[in-house]
Every structure is written in C-alpha cells, then in structure tokens.
mmCIF file of N, CA and C in Angstrom:
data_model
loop_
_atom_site.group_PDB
_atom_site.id
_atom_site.type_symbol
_atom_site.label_atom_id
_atom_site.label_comp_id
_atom_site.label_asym_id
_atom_site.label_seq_id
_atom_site.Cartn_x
_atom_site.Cartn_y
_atom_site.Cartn_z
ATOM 1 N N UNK T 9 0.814 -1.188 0.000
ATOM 2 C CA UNK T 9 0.000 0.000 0.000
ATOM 3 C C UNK T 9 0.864 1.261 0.000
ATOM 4 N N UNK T 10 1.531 0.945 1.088
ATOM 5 C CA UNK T 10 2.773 2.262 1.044
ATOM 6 C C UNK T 10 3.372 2.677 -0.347
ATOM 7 N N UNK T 11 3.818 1.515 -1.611
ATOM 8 C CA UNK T 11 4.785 1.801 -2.384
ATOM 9 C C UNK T 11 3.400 2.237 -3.571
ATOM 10 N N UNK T 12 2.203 2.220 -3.646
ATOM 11 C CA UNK T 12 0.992 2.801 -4.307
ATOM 12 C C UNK T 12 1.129 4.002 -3.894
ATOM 13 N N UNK T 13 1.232 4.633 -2.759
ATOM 14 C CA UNK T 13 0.768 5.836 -2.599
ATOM 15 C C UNK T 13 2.084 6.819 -2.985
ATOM 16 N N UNK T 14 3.286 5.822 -2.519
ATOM 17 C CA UNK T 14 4.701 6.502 -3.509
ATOM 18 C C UNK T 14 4.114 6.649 -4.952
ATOM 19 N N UNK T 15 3.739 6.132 -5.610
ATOM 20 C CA UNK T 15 3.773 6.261 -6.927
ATOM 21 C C UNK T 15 2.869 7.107 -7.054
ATOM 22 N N UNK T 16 1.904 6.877 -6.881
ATOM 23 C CA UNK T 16 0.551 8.113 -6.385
ATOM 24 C C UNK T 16 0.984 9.701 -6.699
ATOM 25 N N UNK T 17 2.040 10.111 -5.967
ATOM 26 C CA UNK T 17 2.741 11.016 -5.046
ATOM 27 C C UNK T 17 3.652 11.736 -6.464
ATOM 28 N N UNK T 18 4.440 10.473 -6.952
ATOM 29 C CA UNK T 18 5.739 10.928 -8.067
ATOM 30 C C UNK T 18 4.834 11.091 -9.126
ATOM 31 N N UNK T 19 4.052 10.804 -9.562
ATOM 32 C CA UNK T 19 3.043 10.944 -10.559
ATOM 33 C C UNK T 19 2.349 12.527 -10.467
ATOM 34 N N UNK T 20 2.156 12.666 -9.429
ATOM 35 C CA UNK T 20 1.491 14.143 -8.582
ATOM 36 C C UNK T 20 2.574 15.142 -9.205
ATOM 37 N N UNK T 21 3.403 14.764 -8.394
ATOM 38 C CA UNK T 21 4.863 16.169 -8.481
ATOM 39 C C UNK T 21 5.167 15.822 -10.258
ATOM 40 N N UNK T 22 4.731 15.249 -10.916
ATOM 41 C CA UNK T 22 5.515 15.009 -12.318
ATOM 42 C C UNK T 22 4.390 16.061 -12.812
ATOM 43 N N UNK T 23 3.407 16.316 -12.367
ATOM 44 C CA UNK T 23 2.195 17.038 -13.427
ATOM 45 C C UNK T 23 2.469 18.681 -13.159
ATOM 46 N N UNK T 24 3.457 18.890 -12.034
ATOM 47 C CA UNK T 24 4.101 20.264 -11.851
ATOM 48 C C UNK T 24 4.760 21.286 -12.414
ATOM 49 N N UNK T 25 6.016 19.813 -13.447
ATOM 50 C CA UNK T 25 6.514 20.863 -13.634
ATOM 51 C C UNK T 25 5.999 20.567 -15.608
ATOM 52 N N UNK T 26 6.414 22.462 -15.735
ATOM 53 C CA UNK T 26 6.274 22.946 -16.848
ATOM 54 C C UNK T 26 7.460 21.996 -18.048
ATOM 55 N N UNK T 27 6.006 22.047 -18.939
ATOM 56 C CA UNK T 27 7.150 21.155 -20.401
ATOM 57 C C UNK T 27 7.655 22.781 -20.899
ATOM 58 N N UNK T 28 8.746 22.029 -21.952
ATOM 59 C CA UNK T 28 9.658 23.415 -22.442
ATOM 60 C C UNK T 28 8.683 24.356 -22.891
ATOM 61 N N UNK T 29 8.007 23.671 -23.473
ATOM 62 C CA UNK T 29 7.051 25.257 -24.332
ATOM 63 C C UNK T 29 6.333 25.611 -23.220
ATOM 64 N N UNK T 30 5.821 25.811 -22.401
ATOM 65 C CA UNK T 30 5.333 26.592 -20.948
ATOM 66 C C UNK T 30 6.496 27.580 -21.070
ATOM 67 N N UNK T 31 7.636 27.078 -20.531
ATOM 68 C CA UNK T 31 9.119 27.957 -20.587
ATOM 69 C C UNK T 31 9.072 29.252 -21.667
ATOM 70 N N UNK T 32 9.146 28.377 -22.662
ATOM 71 C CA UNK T 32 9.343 29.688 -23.935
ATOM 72 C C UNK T 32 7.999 30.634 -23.707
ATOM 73 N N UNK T 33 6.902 30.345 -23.774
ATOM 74 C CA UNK T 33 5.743 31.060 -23.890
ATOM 75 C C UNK T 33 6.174 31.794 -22.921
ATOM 76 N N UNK T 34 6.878 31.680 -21.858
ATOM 77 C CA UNK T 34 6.740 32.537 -20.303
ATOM 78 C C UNK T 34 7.825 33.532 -20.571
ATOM 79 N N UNK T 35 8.828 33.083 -21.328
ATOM 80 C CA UNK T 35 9.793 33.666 -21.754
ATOM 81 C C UNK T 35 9.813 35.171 -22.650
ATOM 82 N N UNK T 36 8.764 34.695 -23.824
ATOM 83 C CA UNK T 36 8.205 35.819 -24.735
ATOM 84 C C UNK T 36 7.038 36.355 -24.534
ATOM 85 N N UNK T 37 6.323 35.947 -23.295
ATOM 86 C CA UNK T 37 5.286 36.847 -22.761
ATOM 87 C C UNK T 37 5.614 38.762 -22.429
ATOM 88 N N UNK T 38 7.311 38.412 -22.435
ATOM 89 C CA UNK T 38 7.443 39.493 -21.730
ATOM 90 C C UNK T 38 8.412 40.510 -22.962
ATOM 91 N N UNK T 39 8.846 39.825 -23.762
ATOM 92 C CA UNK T 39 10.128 40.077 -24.193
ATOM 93 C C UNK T 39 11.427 39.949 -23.867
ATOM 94 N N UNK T 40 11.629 38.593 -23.220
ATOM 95 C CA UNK T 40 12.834 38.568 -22.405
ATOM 96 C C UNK T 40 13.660 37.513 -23.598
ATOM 97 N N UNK T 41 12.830 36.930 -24.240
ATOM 98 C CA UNK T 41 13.805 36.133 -25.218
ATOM 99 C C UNK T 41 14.590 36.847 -25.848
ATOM 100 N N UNK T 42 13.626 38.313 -26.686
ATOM 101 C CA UNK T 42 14.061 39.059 -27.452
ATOM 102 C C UNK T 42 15.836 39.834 -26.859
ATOM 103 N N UNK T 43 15.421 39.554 -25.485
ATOM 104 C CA UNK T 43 16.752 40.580 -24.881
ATOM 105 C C UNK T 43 18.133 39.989 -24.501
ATOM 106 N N UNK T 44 17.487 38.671 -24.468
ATOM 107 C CA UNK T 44 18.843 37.511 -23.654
ATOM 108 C C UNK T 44 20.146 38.429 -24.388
ATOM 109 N N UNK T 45 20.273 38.804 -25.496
ATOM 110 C CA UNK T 45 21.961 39.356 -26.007
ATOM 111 C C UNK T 45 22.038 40.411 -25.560
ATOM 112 N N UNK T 46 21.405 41.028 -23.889
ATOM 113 C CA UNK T 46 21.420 42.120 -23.850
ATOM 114 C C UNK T 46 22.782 42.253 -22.130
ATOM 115 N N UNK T 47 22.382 40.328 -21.990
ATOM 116 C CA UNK T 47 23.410 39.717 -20.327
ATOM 117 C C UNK T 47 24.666 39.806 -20.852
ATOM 118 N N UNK T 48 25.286 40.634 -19.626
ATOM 119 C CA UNK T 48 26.534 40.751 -19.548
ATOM 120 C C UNK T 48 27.270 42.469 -20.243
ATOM 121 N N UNK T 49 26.053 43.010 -20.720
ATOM 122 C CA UNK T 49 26.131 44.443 -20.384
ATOM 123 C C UNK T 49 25.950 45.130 -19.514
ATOM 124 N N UNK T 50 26.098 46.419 -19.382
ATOM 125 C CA UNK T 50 25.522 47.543 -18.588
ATOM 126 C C UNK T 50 24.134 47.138 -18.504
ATOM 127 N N UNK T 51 23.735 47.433 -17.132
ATOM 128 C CA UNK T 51 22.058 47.980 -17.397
ATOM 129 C C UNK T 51 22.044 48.820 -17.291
ATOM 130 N N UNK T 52 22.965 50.466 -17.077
ATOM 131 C CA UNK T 52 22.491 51.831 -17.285
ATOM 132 C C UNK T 52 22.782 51.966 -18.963
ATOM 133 N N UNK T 53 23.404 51.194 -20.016
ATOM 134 C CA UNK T 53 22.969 51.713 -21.437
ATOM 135 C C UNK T 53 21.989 51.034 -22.071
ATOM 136 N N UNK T 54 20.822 50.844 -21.352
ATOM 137 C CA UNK T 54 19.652 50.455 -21.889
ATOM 138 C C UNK T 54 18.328 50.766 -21.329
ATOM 139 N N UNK T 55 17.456 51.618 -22.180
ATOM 140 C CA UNK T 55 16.694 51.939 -21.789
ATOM 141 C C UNK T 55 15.360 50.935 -21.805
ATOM 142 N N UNK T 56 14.437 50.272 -20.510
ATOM 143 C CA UNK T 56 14.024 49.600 -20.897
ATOM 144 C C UNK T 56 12.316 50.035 -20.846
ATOM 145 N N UNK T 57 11.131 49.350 -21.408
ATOM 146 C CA UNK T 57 10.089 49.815 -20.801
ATOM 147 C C UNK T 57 9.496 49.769 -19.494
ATOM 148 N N UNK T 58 8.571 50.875 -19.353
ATOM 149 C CA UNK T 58 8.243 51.167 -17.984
ATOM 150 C C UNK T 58 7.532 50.259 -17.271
ATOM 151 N N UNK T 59 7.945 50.428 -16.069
ATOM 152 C CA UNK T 59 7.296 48.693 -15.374
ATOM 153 C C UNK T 59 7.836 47.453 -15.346
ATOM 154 N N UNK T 60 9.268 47.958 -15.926
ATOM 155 C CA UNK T 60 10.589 47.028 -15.679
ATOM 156 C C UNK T 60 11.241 47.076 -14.692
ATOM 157 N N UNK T 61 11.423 45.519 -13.924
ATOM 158 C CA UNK T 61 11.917 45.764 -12.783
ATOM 159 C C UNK T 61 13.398 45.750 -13.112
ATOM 160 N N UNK T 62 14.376 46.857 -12.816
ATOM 161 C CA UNK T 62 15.854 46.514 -12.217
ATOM 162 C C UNK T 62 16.384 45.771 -11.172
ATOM 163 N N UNK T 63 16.266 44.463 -10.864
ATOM 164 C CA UNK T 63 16.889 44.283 -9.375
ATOM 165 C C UNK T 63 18.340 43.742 -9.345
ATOM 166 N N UNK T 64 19.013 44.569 -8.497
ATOM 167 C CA UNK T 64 20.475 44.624 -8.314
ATOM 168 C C UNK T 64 20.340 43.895 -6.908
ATOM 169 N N UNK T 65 21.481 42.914 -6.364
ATOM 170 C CA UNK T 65 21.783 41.765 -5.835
ATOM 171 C C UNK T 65 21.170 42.327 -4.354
ATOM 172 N N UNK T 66 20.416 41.582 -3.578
ATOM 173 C CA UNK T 66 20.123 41.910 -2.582
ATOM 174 C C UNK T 66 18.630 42.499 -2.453
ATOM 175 N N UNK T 67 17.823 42.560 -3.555
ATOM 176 C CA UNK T 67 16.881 43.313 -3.405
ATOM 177 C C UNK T 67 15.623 42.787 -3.148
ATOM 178 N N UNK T 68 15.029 43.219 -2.329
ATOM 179 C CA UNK T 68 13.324 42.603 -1.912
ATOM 180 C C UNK T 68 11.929 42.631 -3.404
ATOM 181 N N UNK T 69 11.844 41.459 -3.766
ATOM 182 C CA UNK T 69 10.837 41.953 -4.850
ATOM 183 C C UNK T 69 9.670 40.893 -4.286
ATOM 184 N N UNK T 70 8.502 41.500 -5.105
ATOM 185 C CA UNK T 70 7.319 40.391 -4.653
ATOM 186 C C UNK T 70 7.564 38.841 -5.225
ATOM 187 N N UNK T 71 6.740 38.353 -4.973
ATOM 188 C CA UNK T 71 6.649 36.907 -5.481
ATOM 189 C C UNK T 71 5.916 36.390 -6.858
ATOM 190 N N UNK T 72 4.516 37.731 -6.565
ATOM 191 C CA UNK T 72 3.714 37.722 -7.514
ATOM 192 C C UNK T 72 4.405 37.120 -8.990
ATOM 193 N N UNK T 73 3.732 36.393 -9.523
ATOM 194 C CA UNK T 73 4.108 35.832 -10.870
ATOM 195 C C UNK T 73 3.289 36.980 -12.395
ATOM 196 N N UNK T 74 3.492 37.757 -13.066
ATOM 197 C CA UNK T 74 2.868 38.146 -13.995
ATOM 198 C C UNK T 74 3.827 38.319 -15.323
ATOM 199 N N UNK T 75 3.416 37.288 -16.172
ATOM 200 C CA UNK T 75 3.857 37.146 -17.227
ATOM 201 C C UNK T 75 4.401 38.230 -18.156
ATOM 202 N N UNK T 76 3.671 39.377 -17.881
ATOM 203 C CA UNK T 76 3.781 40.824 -19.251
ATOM 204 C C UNK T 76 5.168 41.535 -18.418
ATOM 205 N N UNK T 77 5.744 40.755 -17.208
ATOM 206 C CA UNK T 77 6.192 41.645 -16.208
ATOM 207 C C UNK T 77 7.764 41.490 -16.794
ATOM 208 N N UNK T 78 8.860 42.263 -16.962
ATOM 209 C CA UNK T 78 10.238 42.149 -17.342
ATOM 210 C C UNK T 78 11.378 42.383 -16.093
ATOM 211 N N UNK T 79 11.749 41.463 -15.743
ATOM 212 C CA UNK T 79 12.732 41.204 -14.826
ATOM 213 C C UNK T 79 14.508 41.363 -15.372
ATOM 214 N N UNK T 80 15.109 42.494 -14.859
ATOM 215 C CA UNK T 80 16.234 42.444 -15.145
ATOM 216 C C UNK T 80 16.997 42.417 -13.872
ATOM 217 N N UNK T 81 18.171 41.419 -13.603
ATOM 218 C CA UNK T 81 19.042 41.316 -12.677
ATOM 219 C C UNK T 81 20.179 41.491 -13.230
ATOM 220 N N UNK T 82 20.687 42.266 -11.983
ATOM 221 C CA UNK T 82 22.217 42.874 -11.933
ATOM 222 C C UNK T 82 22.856 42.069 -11.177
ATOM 223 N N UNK T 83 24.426 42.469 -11.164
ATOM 224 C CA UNK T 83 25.519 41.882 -10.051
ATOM 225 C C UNK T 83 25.734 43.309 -9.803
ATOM 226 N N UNK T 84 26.663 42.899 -8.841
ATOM 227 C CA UNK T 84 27.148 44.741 -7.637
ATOM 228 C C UNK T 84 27.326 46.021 -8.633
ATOM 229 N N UNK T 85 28.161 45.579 -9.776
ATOM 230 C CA UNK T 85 28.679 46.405 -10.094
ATOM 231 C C UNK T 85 27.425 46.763 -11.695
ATOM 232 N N UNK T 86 26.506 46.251 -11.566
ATOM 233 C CA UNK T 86 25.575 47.006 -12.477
ATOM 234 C C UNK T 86 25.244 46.599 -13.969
ATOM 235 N N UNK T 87 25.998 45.095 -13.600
ATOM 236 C CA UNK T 87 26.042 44.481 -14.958
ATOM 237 C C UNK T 87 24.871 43.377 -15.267
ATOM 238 N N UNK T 88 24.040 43.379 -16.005
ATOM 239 C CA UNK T 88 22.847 42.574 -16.200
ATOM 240 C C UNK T 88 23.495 41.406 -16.451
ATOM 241 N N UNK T 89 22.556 40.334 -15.655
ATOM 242 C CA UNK T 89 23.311 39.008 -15.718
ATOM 243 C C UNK T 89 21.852 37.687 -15.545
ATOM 244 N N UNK T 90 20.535 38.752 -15.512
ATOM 245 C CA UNK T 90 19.704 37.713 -15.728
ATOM 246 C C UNK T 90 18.361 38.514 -16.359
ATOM 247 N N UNK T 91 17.661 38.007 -17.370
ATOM 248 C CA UNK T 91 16.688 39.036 -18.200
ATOM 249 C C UNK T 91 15.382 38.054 -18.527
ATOM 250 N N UNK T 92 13.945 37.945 -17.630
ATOM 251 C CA UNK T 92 13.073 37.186 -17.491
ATOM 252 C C UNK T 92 12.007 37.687 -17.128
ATOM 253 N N UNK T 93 10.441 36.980 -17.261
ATOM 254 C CA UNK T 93 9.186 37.488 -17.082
ATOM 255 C C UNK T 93 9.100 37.015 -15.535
ATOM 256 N N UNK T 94 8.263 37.836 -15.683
ATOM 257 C CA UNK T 94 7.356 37.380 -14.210
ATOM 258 C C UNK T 94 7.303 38.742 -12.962
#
C-alpha cells in the first residue's frame, strides 16, 4: 500500500513541472527572449520599458508571478546578468 501511494505522489509532483514550451511562452510573454543578447552588459545603457523591474543583488521583490512583467538582474557592479518574465 505504502509503495501505491509513492507512486501516487511521483506521478502528482511530475504534473508540476512545466514542459519546455510553458518555458518559452513565459519567456516571450514578456520580451525577455528578445533581450537575452542584452546579459553581460551595462544595465544603465539600456533603456528599458516602464514597469521594468531593475533588481540589483540583494533586493526585496514580490513573489507575484505576472507574465507581461520584465525582470532584469544585476551583479554589484551594475552588470545585467539575468533578463526574465514574471
């Protein structure tokens, strides 16, 4: 009974996660595919649209998930090193 409800269980957590195209769609919801050649520049020579988050290392952001939303991460010194929705 025990090794049913294991399987039960791995079957459960398998319906979680996202197949690749979930990924991409989540990806170009925002325009972040379009930008990936943008890591490992400056983020002050790019102007991005409004309602873009900048977050530089250390910073408190919500959790909230919204797809249209553009996430840019910095390291200390101001260099974009991660460019994603949500």
């Amino acid at each position: 009974m025990r090794f049913a409800t294991l399987i039960l269980a791995l079957a459960a957590l398998g319906a979680c996660v996202p197949d690749a195209g979930e990924e991409d769609n989540r990806a170009s919801a925002c325009g972040a595919d379009a930008l990936q050649p943008l890591v490992g520049t400056p983020v002050g020579e790019h102007d991005f649209a409004d309602g873009t988050r900048i977050i530089p290392p250390g910073t408190a952001v919500t959790m909230d998930f919204r797809s249209d939303r553009l996430n840019v991460e910095t390291d200390e010194g101001g260099t974009i090193t991660r460019i994603y929705c949500g």
